[in-house]
Amino acid sequence: MNAWTVTPLKLASLMMVCPFSVGWSQELVGDEGLPEQEKVRDVQDQMARFQKDFGQVLASDDKATIWWAGPNYNVFRETATPGERAAGVTLSAAGNEYEPFQLVVTPDSDMSGVSVELTDLTGPVGSVISKENIQVMEVAYVPVTSSIVYAEPGDYPDPLPLLEAPIDLVDGENQPFWITVYVPDNTP
């Protein structure tokens, strides 16, 4: 397993460079009596909506805050920004593995034409993962209009369309980007 460093990631319309390494660790917890999948989803939803310890702020200025969250968390439009700051996120993966994470932008005003620009990743002993092995998807939302088990009405993150064109962001609403890094089998 190697740790990789993502060198500058840029939100093109912000012109904000956010260098970081990618990664995290997580525990699964839940309520007694529920199927395991529902336990995990319920706890993660609650944590992502109301707690600030599921990710870290990577950069912020007067235009936006950029933070990360692990792949197992639902980041809602109104999820609070994490309380902790970090210079980066650490990603550890073996060859031939895919490792995802969420990069979240919370704008301080409406923004148009936001995109994500990637560069190659550099890792231990000078090894490189080409940016062609990194995929960026927009986390889209599905409106839920009536209460159902474990879901209040609102917009729920679910679809992951490829980010093929710049998107517009709304003041104060989180917009996660799902980033998946593939580590080629022959990567040292």
PDB file of C-alpha atoms in Angstrom:
ATOM      1  CA  MET A   1       0.000   0.000   0.000  1.00  0.00           C
ATOM      2  CA  ASN A   2       1.286   3.429  -0.941  1.00  0.00           C
ATOM      3  CA  ALA A   3       0.245   6.944   0.046  1.00  0.00           C
ATOM      4  CA  TRP A   4      -0.145   9.338  -2.854  1.00  0.00           C
ATOM      5  CA  THR A   5       0.068  13.105  -3.061  1.00  0.00           C
ATOM      6  CA  VAL A   6      -2.306  14.999  -5.308  1.00  0.00           C
ATOM      7  CA  THR A   7      -0.501  18.040  -6.628  1.00  0.00           C
ATOM      8  CA  PRO A   8      -2.425  21.007  -7.442  1.00  0.00           C
ATOM      9  CA  LEU A   9      -6.087  20.458  -7.853  1.00  0.00           C
ATOM     10  CA  LYS A  10      -7.703  23.615  -9.131  1.00  0.00           C
ATOM     11  CA  LEU A  11     -11.298  24.709  -9.279  1.00  0.00           C
ATOM     12  CA  ALA A  12     -10.956  26.585 -12.537  1.00  0.00           C
ATOM     13  CA  SER A  13     -13.505  29.328 -11.939  1.00  0.00           C
ATOM     14  CA  LEU A  14     -12.150  30.004  -8.443  1.00  0.00           C
ATOM     15  CA  MET A  15      -8.518  29.981  -9.506  1.00  0.00           C
ATOM     16  CA  MET A  16      -7.858  28.455  -6.099  1.00  0.00           C
ATOM     17  CA  VAL A  17      -5.111  25.855  -5.957  1.00  0.00           C
ATOM     18  CA  CYS A  18      -5.607  23.191  -3.339  1.00  0.00           C
ATOM     19  CA  PRO A  19      -2.664  20.750  -3.079  1.00  0.00           C
ATOM     20  CA  PHE A  20      -3.414  17.707  -0.986  1.00  0.00           C
ATOM     21  CA  SER A  21      -2.833  14.023  -0.536  1.00  0.00           C
ATOM     22  CA  VAL A  22      -5.920  11.867  -0.647  1.00  0.00           C
ATOM     23  CA  GLY A  23      -7.273   9.430   2.068  1.00  0.00           C
ATOM     24  CA  TRP A  24      -9.049   8.534   5.333  1.00  0.00           C
ATOM     25  CA  SER A  25     -10.198   5.677   7.525  1.00  0.00           C
ATOM     26  CA  GLN A  26     -13.724   4.975   8.763  1.00  0.00           C
ATOM     27  CA  GLU A  27     -15.596   2.730  11.206  1.00  0.00           C
ATOM     28  CA  LEU A  28     -19.032   1.245  10.655  1.00  0.00           C
ATOM     29  CA  VAL A  29     -21.498   1.770  13.502  1.00  0.00           C
ATOM     30  CA  GLY A  30     -25.256   1.272  13.734  1.00  0.00           C
ATOM     31  CA  ASP A  31     -28.440   0.715  15.703  1.00  0.00           C
ATOM     32  CA  GLU A  32     -29.469  -2.652  17.127  1.00  0.00           C
ATOM     33  CA  GLY A  33     -32.290  -4.447  15.311  1.00  0.00           C
ATOM     34  CA  LEU A  34     -31.770  -2.862  11.874  1.00  0.00           C
ATOM     35  CA  PRO A  35     -30.307  -4.623   8.854  1.00  0.00           C
ATOM     36  CA  GLU A  36     -26.589  -3.725   8.636  1.00  0.00           C
ATOM     37  CA  GLN A  37     -26.993  -1.676   5.442  1.00  0.00           C
ATOM     38  CA  GLU A  38     -29.718   0.472   7.042  1.00  0.00           C
ATOM     39  CA  LYS A  39     -27.658   0.878  10.233  1.00  0.00           C
ATOM     40  CA  VAL A  40     -24.689   2.206   8.308  1.00  0.00           C
ATOM     41  CA  ARG A  41     -26.775   4.503   6.102  1.00  0.00           C
ATOM     42  CA  ASP A  42     -28.740   5.930   9.028  1.00  0.00           C
ATOM     43  CA  VAL A  43     -25.647   6.710  11.098  1.00  0.00           C
ATOM     44  CA  GLN A  44     -23.735   8.152   8.137  1.00  0.00           C
ATOM     45  CA  ASP A  45     -26.660  10.366   7.145  1.00  0.00           C
ATOM     46  CA  GLN A  46     -26.949  11.691  10.687  1.00  0.00           C
ATOM     47  CA  MET A  47     -23.216  12.305  10.941  1.00  0.00           C
ATOM     48  CA  ALA A  48     -22.989  14.023   7.575  1.00  0.00           C
ATOM     49  CA  ARG A  49     -25.900  16.341   8.367  1.00  0.00           C
ATOM     50  CA  PHE A  50     -25.149  17.312  11.937  1.00  0.00           C
ATOM     51  CA  GLN A  51     -21.533  16.623  12.843  1.00  0.00           C
ATOM     52  CA  LYS A  52     -18.350  18.313  11.777  1.00  0.00           C
ATOM     53  CA  ASP A  53     -15.923  15.410  12.216  1.00  0.00           C
ATOM     54  CA  PHE A  54     -16.377  13.457   8.982  1.00  0.00           C
ATOM     55  CA  GLY A  55     -13.962  15.451   6.820  1.00  0.00           C
ATOM     56  CA  GLN A  56     -11.571  18.387   6.832  1.00  0.00           C
ATOM     57  CA  VAL A  57     -11.371  21.825   5.292  1.00  0.00           C
ATOM     58  CA  LEU A  58      -8.597  21.984   2.702  1.00  0.00           C
ATOM     59  CA  ALA A  59      -8.819  25.635   1.657  1.00  0.00           C
ATOM     60  CA  SER A  60     -11.072  28.651   1.976  1.00  0.00           C
ATOM     61  CA  ASP A  61     -11.187  32.258   0.887  1.00  0.00           C
ATOM     62  CA  ASP A  62     -13.845  34.926   0.358  1.00  0.00           C
ATOM     63  CA  LYS A  63     -15.304  32.976  -2.596  1.00  0.00           C
ATOM     64  CA  ALA A  64     -15.666  29.422  -1.278  1.00  0.00           C
ATOM     65  CA  THR A  65     -14.613  26.710   1.148  1.00  0.00           C
ATOM     66  CA  ILE A  66     -13.157  23.468  -0.218  1.00  0.00           C
ATOM     67  CA  TRP A  67     -13.304  20.383   1.977  1.00  0.00           C
ATOM     68  CA  TRP A  68     -13.262  16.618   1.660  1.00  0.00           C
ATOM     69  CA  ALA A  69     -15.399  13.747   2.925  1.00  0.00           C
ATOM     70  CA  GLY A  70     -14.950  10.005   2.627  1.00  0.00           C
ATOM     71  CA  PRO A  71     -16.950   8.020   0.077  1.00  0.00           C
ATOM     72  CA  ASN A  72     -19.335   6.504   2.630  1.00  0.00           C
ATOM     73  CA  TYR A  73     -20.885   9.799   3.700  1.00  0.00           C
ATOM     74  CA  ASN A  74     -23.892  11.505   2.158  1.00  0.00           C
ATOM     75  CA  VAL A  75     -23.016  15.165   1.777  1.00  0.00           C
ATOM     76  CA  PHE A  76     -26.278  17.091   1.724  1.00  0.00           C
ATOM     77  CA  ARG A  77     -26.663  20.615   0.371  1.00  0.00           C
ATOM     78  CA  GLU A  78     -26.929  21.894   3.968  1.00  0.00           C
ATOM     79  CA  THR A  79     -24.271  19.687   5.606  1.00  0.00           C
ATOM     80  CA  ALA A  80     -22.111  21.778   7.931  1.00  0.00           C
ATOM     81  CA  THR A  81     -18.523  22.432   6.946  1.00  0.00           C
ATOM     82  CA  PRO A  82     -16.143  20.269   9.018  1.00  0.00           C
ATOM     83  CA  GLY A  83     -14.502  21.946  11.987  1.00  0.00           C
ATOM     84  CA  GLU A  84     -10.996  20.620  11.349  1.00  0.00           C
ATOM     85  CA  ARG A  85      -8.518  21.909   8.786  1.00  0.00           C
ATOM     86  CA  ALA A  86      -5.881  19.891   6.966  1.00  0.00           C
ATOM     87  CA  ALA A  87      -3.205  20.472   4.370  1.00  0.00           C
ATOM     88  CA  GLY A  88      -4.464  17.379   2.588  1.00  0.00           C
ATOM     89  CA  VAL A  89      -6.155  14.048   2.591  1.00  0.00           C
ATOM     90  CA  THR A  90      -4.220  10.771   2.522  1.00  0.00           C
ATOM     91  CA  LEU A  91      -5.083   7.984   0.112  1.00  0.00           C
ATOM     92  CA  SER A  92      -3.575   4.536   0.529  1.00  0.00           C
ATOM     93  CA  ALA A  93      -4.127   1.906  -2.136  1.00  0.00           C
ATOM     94  CA  ALA A  94      -2.509  -1.183  -3.570  1.00  0.00           C
ATOM     95  CA  GLY A  95      -1.961  -1.673  -7.278  1.00  0.00           C
ATOM     96  CA  ASN A  96      -5.084  -2.369  -9.348  1.00  0.00           C
ATOM     97  CA  GLU A  97      -7.387  -0.681  -6.788  1.00  0.00           C
ATOM     98  CA  TYR A  98      -9.799   2.215  -7.122  1.00  0.00           C
ATOM     99  CA  GLU A  99     -10.016   4.709  -4.241  1.00  0.00           C
ATOM    100  CA  PRO A 100     -12.766   7.365  -4.176  1.00  0.00           C
ATOM    101  CA  PHE A 101     -13.315  10.446  -2.043  1.00  0.00           C
ATOM    102  CA  GLN A 102     -15.535  13.513  -2.194  1.00  0.00           C
ATOM    103  CA  LEU A 103     -14.191  16.992  -2.793  1.00  0.00           C
ATOM    104  CA  VAL A 104     -16.847  19.473  -1.655  1.00  0.00           C
ATOM    105  CA  VAL A 105     -17.164  23.121  -2.642  1.00  0.00           C
ATOM    106  CA  THR A 106     -19.329  25.433  -0.525  1.00  0.00           C
ATOM    107  CA  PRO A 107     -19.537  28.803  -2.298  1.00  0.00           C
ATOM    108  CA  ASP A 108     -20.068  32.100  -0.454  1.00  0.00           C
ATOM    109  CA  SER A 109     -22.081  33.441  -3.414  1.00  0.00           C
ATOM    110  CA  ASP A 110     -23.592  32.029  -6.607  1.00  0.00           C
ATOM    111  CA  MET A 111     -20.849  30.850  -8.982  1.00  0.00           C
ATOM    112  CA  SER A 112     -21.015  29.885 -12.625  1.00  0.00           C
ATOM    113  CA  GLY A 113     -18.698  27.755 -14.726  1.00  0.00           C
ATOM    114  CA  VAL A 114     -17.037  25.748 -11.943  1.00  0.00           C
ATOM    115  CA  SER A 115     -14.892  22.821 -13.068  1.00  0.00           C
ATOM    116  CA  VAL A 116     -12.173  20.638 -11.573  1.00  0.00           C
ATOM    117  CA  GLU A 117      -8.706  20.520 -13.082  1.00  0.00           C
ATOM    118  CA  LEU A 118      -6.441  17.593 -12.199  1.00  0.00           C
ATOM    119  CA  THR A 119      -2.733  16.929 -12.445  1.00  0.00           C
ATOM    120  CA  ASP A 120      -0.702  13.737 -12.118  1.00  0.00           C
ATOM    121  CA  LEU A 121      -0.324  12.307  -8.614  1.00  0.00           C
ATOM    122  CA  THR A 122       3.139  11.815  -7.183  1.00  0.00           C
ATOM    123  CA  GLY A 123       3.798   9.157  -4.600  1.00  0.00           C
ATOM    124  CA  PRO A 124       6.559   7.490  -2.684  1.00  0.00           C
ATOM    125  CA  VAL A 125       9.985   7.236  -4.292  1.00  0.00           C
ATOM    126  CA  GLY A 126       8.923   9.469  -7.189  1.00  0.00           C
ATOM    127  CA  SER A 127       6.287   7.141  -8.622  1.00  0.00           C
ATOM    128  CA  VAL A 128       3.472   8.788 -10.593  1.00  0.00           C
ATOM    129  CA  ILE A 129      -0.202   8.061 -11.257  1.00  0.00           C
ATOM    130  CA  SER A 130      -1.253   9.789 -14.453  1.00  0.00           C
ATOM    131  CA  LYS A 131      -4.229  12.147 -14.318  1.00  0.00           C
ATOM    132  CA  GLU A 132      -5.798   9.868 -16.955  1.00  0.00           C
ATOM    133  CA  ASN A 133      -6.320   7.409 -14.052  1.00  0.00           C
ATOM    134  CA  ILE A 134      -8.459   9.919 -12.157  1.00  0.00           C
ATOM    135  CA  GLN A 135     -12.171  10.298 -12.819  1.00  0.00           C
ATOM    136  CA  VAL A 136     -14.284  13.259 -11.672  1.00  0.00           C
ATOM    137  CA  MET A 137     -18.051  12.981 -11.303  1.00  0.00           C
ATOM    138  CA  GLU A 138     -20.612  15.466 -10.091  1.00  0.00           C
ATOM    139  CA  VAL A 139     -22.649  14.356  -7.100  1.00  0.00           C
ATOM    140  CA  ALA A 140     -26.219  15.070  -8.215  1.00  0.00           C
ATOM    141  CA  TYR A 141     -29.310  15.172  -6.017  1.00  0.00           C
ATOM    142  CA  VAL A 142     -32.701  13.453  -6.131  1.00  0.00           C
ATOM    143  CA  PRO A 143     -35.702  15.285  -4.640  1.00  0.00           C
ATOM    144  CA  VAL A 144     -37.642  13.301  -2.026  1.00  0.00           C
ATOM    145  CA  THR A 145     -41.046  14.924  -1.586  1.00  0.00           C
ATOM    146  CA  SER A 146     -42.572  12.856   1.203  1.00  0.00           C
ATOM    147  CA  SER A 147     -41.280  11.203   4.371  1.00  0.00           C
ATOM    148  CA  ILE A 148     -40.198   7.587   4.071  1.00  0.00           C
ATOM    149  CA  VAL A 149     -38.293   5.316   6.437  1.00  0.00           C
ATOM    150  CA  TYR A 150     -34.992   7.045   7.306  1.00  0.00           C
ATOM    151  CA  ALA A 151     -35.651   9.954   4.929  1.00  0.00           C
ATOM    152  CA  GLU A 152     -37.249  13.334   5.455  1.00  0.00           C
ATOM    153  CA  PRO A 153     -38.308  15.384   2.429  1.00  0.00           C
ATOM    154  CA  GLY A 154     -35.394  17.118   0.747  1.00  0.00           C
ATOM    155  CA  ASP A 155     -32.677  16.666  -1.857  1.00  0.00           C
ATOM    156  CA  TYR A 156     -30.640  13.461  -1.436  1.00  0.00           C
ATOM    157  CA  PRO A 157     -27.217  12.860  -3.013  1.00  0.00           C
ATOM    158  CA  ASP A 158     -27.284   9.825  -5.271  1.00  0.00           C
ATOM    159  CA  PRO A 159     -26.547  10.000  -9.040  1.00  0.00           C
ATOM    160  CA  LEU A 160     -22.912  10.355 -10.100  1.00  0.00           C
ATOM    161  CA  PRO A 161     -22.830  11.712 -13.668  1.00  0.00           C
ATOM    162  CA  LEU A 162     -19.418  12.348 -15.206  1.00  0.00           C
ATOM    163  CA  LEU A 163     -18.336  15.956 -14.900  1.00  0.00           C
ATOM    164  CA  GLU A 164     -18.091  16.761 -18.600  1.00  0.00           C
ATOM    165  CA  ALA A 165     -18.736  20.507 -18.499  1.00  0.00           C
ATOM    166  CA  PRO A 166     -18.520  23.315 -15.950  1.00  0.00           C
ATOM    167  CA  ILE A 167     -21.458  23.589 -13.540  1.00  0.00           C
ATOM    168  CA  ASP A 168     -23.092  26.416 -11.613  1.00  0.00           C
ATOM    169  CA  LEU A 169     -23.087  26.538  -7.807  1.00  0.00           C
ATOM    170  CA  VAL A 170     -25.596  28.167  -5.459  1.00  0.00           C
ATOM    171  CA  ASP A 171     -24.596  30.404  -2.549  1.00  0.00           C
ATOM    172  CA  GLY A 172     -24.198  28.391   0.662  1.00  0.00           C
ATOM    173  CA  GLU A 173     -25.121  25.008  -0.903  1.00  0.00           C
ATOM    174  CA  ASN A 174     -22.537  22.221  -0.905  1.00  0.00           C
ATOM    175  CA  GLN A 175     -21.548  20.706  -4.230  1.00  0.00           C
ATOM    176  CA  PRO A 176     -19.562  17.495  -3.880  1.00  0.00           C
ATOM    177  CA  PHE A 177     -17.410  16.105  -6.668  1.00  0.00           C
ATOM    178  CA  TRP A 178     -16.813  12.341  -6.544  1.00  0.00           C
ATOM    179  CA  ILE A 179     -13.176  11.689  -7.413  1.00  0.00           C
ATOM    180  CA  THR A 180     -11.977   8.155  -8.095  1.00  0.00           C
ATOM    181  CA  VAL A 181      -8.284   7.351  -8.398  1.00  0.00           C
ATOM    182  CA  TYR A 182      -7.201   4.136 -10.121  1.00  0.00           C
ATOM    183  CA  VAL A 183      -3.797   2.817  -9.059  1.00  0.00           C
ATOM    184  CA  PRO A 184      -2.344   0.797 -11.972  1.00  0.00           C
ATOM    185  CA  ASP A 185      -1.168  -2.715 -11.139  1.00  0.00           C
ATOM    186  CA  ASN A 186       2.493  -1.976 -11.939  1.00  0.00           C
ATOM    187  CA  THR A 187       2.671   1.171  -9.784  1.00  0.00           C
ATOM    188  CA  PRO A 188       5.546   0.944  -7.262  1.00  0.00           C
TER     189      PRO A 188
END
